[in-house]
Tab-separated table of C-alpha atoms in Angstrom:
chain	number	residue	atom	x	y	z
A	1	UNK	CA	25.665	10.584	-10.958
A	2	UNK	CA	22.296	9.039	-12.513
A	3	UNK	CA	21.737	5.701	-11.444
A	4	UNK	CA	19.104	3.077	-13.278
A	5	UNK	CA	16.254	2.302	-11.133
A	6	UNK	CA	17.223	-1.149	-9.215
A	7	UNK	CA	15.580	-4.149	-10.651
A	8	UNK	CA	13.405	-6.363	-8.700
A	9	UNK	CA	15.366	-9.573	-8.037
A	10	UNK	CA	12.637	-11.930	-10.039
A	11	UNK	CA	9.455	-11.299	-11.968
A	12	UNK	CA	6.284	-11.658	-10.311
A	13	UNK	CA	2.489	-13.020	-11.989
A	14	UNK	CA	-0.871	-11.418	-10.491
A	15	UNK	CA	-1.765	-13.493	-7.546
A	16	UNK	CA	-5.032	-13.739	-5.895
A	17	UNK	CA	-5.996	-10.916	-2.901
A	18	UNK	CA	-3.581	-11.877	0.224
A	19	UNK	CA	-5.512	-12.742	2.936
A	20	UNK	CA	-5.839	-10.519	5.810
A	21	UNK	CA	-5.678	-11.531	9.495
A	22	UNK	CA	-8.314	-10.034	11.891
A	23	UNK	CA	-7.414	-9.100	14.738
A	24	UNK	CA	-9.306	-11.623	17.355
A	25	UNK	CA	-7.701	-12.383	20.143
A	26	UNK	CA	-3.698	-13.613	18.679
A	27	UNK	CA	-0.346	-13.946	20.504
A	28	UNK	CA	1.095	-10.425	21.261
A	29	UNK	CA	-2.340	-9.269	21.475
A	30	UNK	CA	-1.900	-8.852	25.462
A	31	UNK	CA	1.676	-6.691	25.024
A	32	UNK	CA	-0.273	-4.577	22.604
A	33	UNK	CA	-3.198	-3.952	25.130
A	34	UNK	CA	-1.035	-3.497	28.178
A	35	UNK	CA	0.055	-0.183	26.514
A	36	UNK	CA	-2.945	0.838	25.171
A	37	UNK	CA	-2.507	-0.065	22.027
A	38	UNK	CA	-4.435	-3.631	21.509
A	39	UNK	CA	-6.466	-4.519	19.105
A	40	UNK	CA	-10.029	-3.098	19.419
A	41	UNK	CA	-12.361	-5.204	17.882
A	42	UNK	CA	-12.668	-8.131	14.773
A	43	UNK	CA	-14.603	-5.622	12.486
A	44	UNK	CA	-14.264	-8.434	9.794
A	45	UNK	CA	-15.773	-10.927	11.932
A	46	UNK	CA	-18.393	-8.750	12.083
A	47	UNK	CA	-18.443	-7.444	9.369
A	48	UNK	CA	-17.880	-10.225	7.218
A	49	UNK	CA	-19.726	-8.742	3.915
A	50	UNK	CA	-17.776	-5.645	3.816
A	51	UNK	CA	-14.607	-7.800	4.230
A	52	UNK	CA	-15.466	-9.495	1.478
A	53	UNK	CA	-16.344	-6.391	-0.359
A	54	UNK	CA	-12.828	-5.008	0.362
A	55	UNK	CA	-11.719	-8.561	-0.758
A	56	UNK	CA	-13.002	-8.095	-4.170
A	57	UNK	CA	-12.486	-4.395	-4.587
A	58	UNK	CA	-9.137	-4.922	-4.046
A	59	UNK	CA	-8.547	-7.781	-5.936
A	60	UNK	CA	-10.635	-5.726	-8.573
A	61	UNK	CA	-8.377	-2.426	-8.427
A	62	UNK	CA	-5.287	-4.025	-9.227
A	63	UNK	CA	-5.770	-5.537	-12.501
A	64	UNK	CA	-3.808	-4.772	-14.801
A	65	UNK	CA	-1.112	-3.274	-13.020
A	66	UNK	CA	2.572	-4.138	-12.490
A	67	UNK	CA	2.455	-6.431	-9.152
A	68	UNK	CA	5.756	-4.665	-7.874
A	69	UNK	CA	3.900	-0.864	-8.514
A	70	UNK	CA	0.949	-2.450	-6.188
A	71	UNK	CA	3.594	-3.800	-3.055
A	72	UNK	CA	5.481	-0.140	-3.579
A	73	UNK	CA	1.467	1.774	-3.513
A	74	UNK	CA	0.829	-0.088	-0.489
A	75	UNK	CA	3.857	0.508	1.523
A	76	UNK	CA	3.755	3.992	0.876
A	77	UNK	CA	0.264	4.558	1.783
A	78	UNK	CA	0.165	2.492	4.700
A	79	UNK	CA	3.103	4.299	5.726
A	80	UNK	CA	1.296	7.847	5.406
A	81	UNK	CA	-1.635	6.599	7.302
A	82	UNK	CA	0.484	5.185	10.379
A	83	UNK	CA	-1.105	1.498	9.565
A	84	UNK	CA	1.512	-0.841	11.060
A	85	UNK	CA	-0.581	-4.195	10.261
A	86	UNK	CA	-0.436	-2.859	6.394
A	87	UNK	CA	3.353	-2.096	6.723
A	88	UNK	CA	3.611	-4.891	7.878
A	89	UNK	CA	1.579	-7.359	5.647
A	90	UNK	CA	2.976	-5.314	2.387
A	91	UNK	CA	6.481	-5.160	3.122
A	92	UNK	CA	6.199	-9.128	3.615
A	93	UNK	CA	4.194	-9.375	-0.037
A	94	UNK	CA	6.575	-7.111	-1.183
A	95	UNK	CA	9.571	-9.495	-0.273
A	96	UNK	CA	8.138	-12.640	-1.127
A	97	UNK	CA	7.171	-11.221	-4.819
A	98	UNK	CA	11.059	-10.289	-5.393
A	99	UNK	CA	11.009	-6.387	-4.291
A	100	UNK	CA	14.462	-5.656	-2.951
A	101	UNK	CA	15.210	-4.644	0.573
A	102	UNK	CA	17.177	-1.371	-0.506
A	103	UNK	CA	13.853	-0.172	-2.242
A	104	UNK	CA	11.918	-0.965	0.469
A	105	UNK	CA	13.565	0.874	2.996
A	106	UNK	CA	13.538	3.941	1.227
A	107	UNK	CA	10.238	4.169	-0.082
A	108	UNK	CA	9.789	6.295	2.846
A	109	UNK	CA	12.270	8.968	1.603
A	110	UNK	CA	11.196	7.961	-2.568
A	111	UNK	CA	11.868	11.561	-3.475
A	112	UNK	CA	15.386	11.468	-2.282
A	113	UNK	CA	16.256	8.075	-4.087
A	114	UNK	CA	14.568	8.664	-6.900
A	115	UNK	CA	17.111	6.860	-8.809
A	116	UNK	CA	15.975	3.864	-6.816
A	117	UNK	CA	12.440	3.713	-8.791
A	118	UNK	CA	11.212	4.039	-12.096
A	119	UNK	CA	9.667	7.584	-13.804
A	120	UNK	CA	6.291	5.470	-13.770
A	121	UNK	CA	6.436	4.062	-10.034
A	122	UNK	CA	7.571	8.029	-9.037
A	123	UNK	CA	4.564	9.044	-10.372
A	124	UNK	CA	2.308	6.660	-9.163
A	125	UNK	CA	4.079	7.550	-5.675
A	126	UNK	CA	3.648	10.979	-5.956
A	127	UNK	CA	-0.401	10.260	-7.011
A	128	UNK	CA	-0.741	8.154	-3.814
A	129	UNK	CA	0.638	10.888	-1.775
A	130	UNK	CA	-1.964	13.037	-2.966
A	131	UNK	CA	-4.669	11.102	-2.833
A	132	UNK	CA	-3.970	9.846	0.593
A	133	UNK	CA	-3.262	12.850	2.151
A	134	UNK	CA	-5.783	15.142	-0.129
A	135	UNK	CA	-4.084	18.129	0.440
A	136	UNK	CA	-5.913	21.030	0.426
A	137	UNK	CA	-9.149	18.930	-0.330
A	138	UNK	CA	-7.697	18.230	-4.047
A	139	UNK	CA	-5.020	15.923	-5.738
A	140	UNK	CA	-2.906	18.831	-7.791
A	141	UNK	CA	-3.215	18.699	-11.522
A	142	UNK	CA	0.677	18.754	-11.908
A	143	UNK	CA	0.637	15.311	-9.879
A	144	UNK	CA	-1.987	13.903	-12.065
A	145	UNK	CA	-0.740	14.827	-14.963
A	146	UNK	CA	2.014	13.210	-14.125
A	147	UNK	CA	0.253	9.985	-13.739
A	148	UNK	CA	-1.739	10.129	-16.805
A	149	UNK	CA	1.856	10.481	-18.834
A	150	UNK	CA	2.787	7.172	-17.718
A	151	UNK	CA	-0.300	5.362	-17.705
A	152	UNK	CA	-3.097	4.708	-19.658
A	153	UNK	CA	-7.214	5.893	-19.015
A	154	UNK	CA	-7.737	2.147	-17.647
A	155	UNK	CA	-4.406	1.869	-15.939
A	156	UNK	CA	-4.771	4.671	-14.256
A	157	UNK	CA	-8.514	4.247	-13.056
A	158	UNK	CA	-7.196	1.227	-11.420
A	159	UNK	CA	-4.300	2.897	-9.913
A	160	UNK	CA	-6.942	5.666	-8.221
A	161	UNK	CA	-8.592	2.272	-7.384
A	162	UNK	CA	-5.714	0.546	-5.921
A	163	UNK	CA	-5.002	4.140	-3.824
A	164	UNK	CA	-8.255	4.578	-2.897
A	165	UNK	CA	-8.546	0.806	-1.572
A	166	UNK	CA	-5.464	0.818	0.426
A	167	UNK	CA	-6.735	3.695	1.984
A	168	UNK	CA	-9.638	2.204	3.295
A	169	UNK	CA	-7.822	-0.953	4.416
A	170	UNK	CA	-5.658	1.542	6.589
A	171	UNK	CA	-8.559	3.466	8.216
A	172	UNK	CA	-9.662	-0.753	9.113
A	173	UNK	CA	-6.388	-1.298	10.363
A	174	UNK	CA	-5.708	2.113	12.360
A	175	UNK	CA	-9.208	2.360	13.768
A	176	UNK	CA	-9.369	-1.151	15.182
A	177	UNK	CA	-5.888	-1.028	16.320
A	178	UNK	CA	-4.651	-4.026	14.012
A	179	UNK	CA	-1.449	-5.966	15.744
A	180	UNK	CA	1.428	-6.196	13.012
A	181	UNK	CA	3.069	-9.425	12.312
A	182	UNK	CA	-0.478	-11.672	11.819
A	183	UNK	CA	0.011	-11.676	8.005
């Protein structure tokens, strides 16, 4: 049985860059620690140019792209790199911009309900895959290929943007041991 990809439950307009939470000292914090697993250091407090680098790049990479193709990148991605404060943050966008639960919880098995998603956002998942996990030091032409038959030159340059962005947020987030649930 071939089912249509499930609709988002309301049309969404390109917001501005959600704000991230650093992770200085914030409730839950201490739970997080106790196990080894607190929060490391504010690297945007310190870092406060390069946050607002990765501000603008972000806001930057996503232009032009469908707003429910950027939540679904973003999951996926910070789901590949283990970064629970990204999860978290994007599943929450995600809701809040209409994405429905159903496609949320399986973006982790996308391949398996690919009748949940669109040709275009399979492709862009499969791209984001590739690029986040680089395996064998190279994204396979098939993949791309794949991507460039649903989007356009510029599109798709912002899509490797978006990718490449979320990326770095994640290594931010992993490395300094972000808590979830700040965003």
């Amino acid at each position: 049985m071939t089912t249509t990809p499930t609709a988002r439950t309301t049309p969404t307009a390109q917001t501005t860059p959600t704000a991230r939470t650093t992770p200085a000292a914030t409730p839950g914090a201490a739970e997080g620690a106790a196990h080894g697993h607190g929060p490391r250091l504010p690297w945007a407090k310190l870092a406060p140019e390069v946050y607002k680098a990765m501000i603008a790049l972000d806001a930057a990479a996503k232009q032009g792209l469908d707003p429910a193709l950027v939540d679904l990148v973003k999951i996926r991605a910070s789901q590949l790199n283990h970064c629970a404060f990204c999860i978290d943050m994007h599943i929450k966008d995600a809701r809040k911009t209409g994405e429905t639960e159903q496609r949320i919880y399986l973006l982790n098995a996308w391949e398996e309900a690919a009748g949940h998603y669109t040709d275009k956002e399979q492709a862009a998942l499969a791209l984001t895959e590739a690029i986040t996990l680089l395996t064998e030091g190279f994204v396979p032409d098939a993949v791309y290929d794949r991507a460039a038959a649903h989007f356009g030159d510029t599109e798709l340059a912002h899509l490797i943007a978006l990718i490449t962005t979320i990326n770095a947020w994640n290594r931010f987030g992993v490395s300094t041991r972000m808590a979830p649930g700040r965003a």
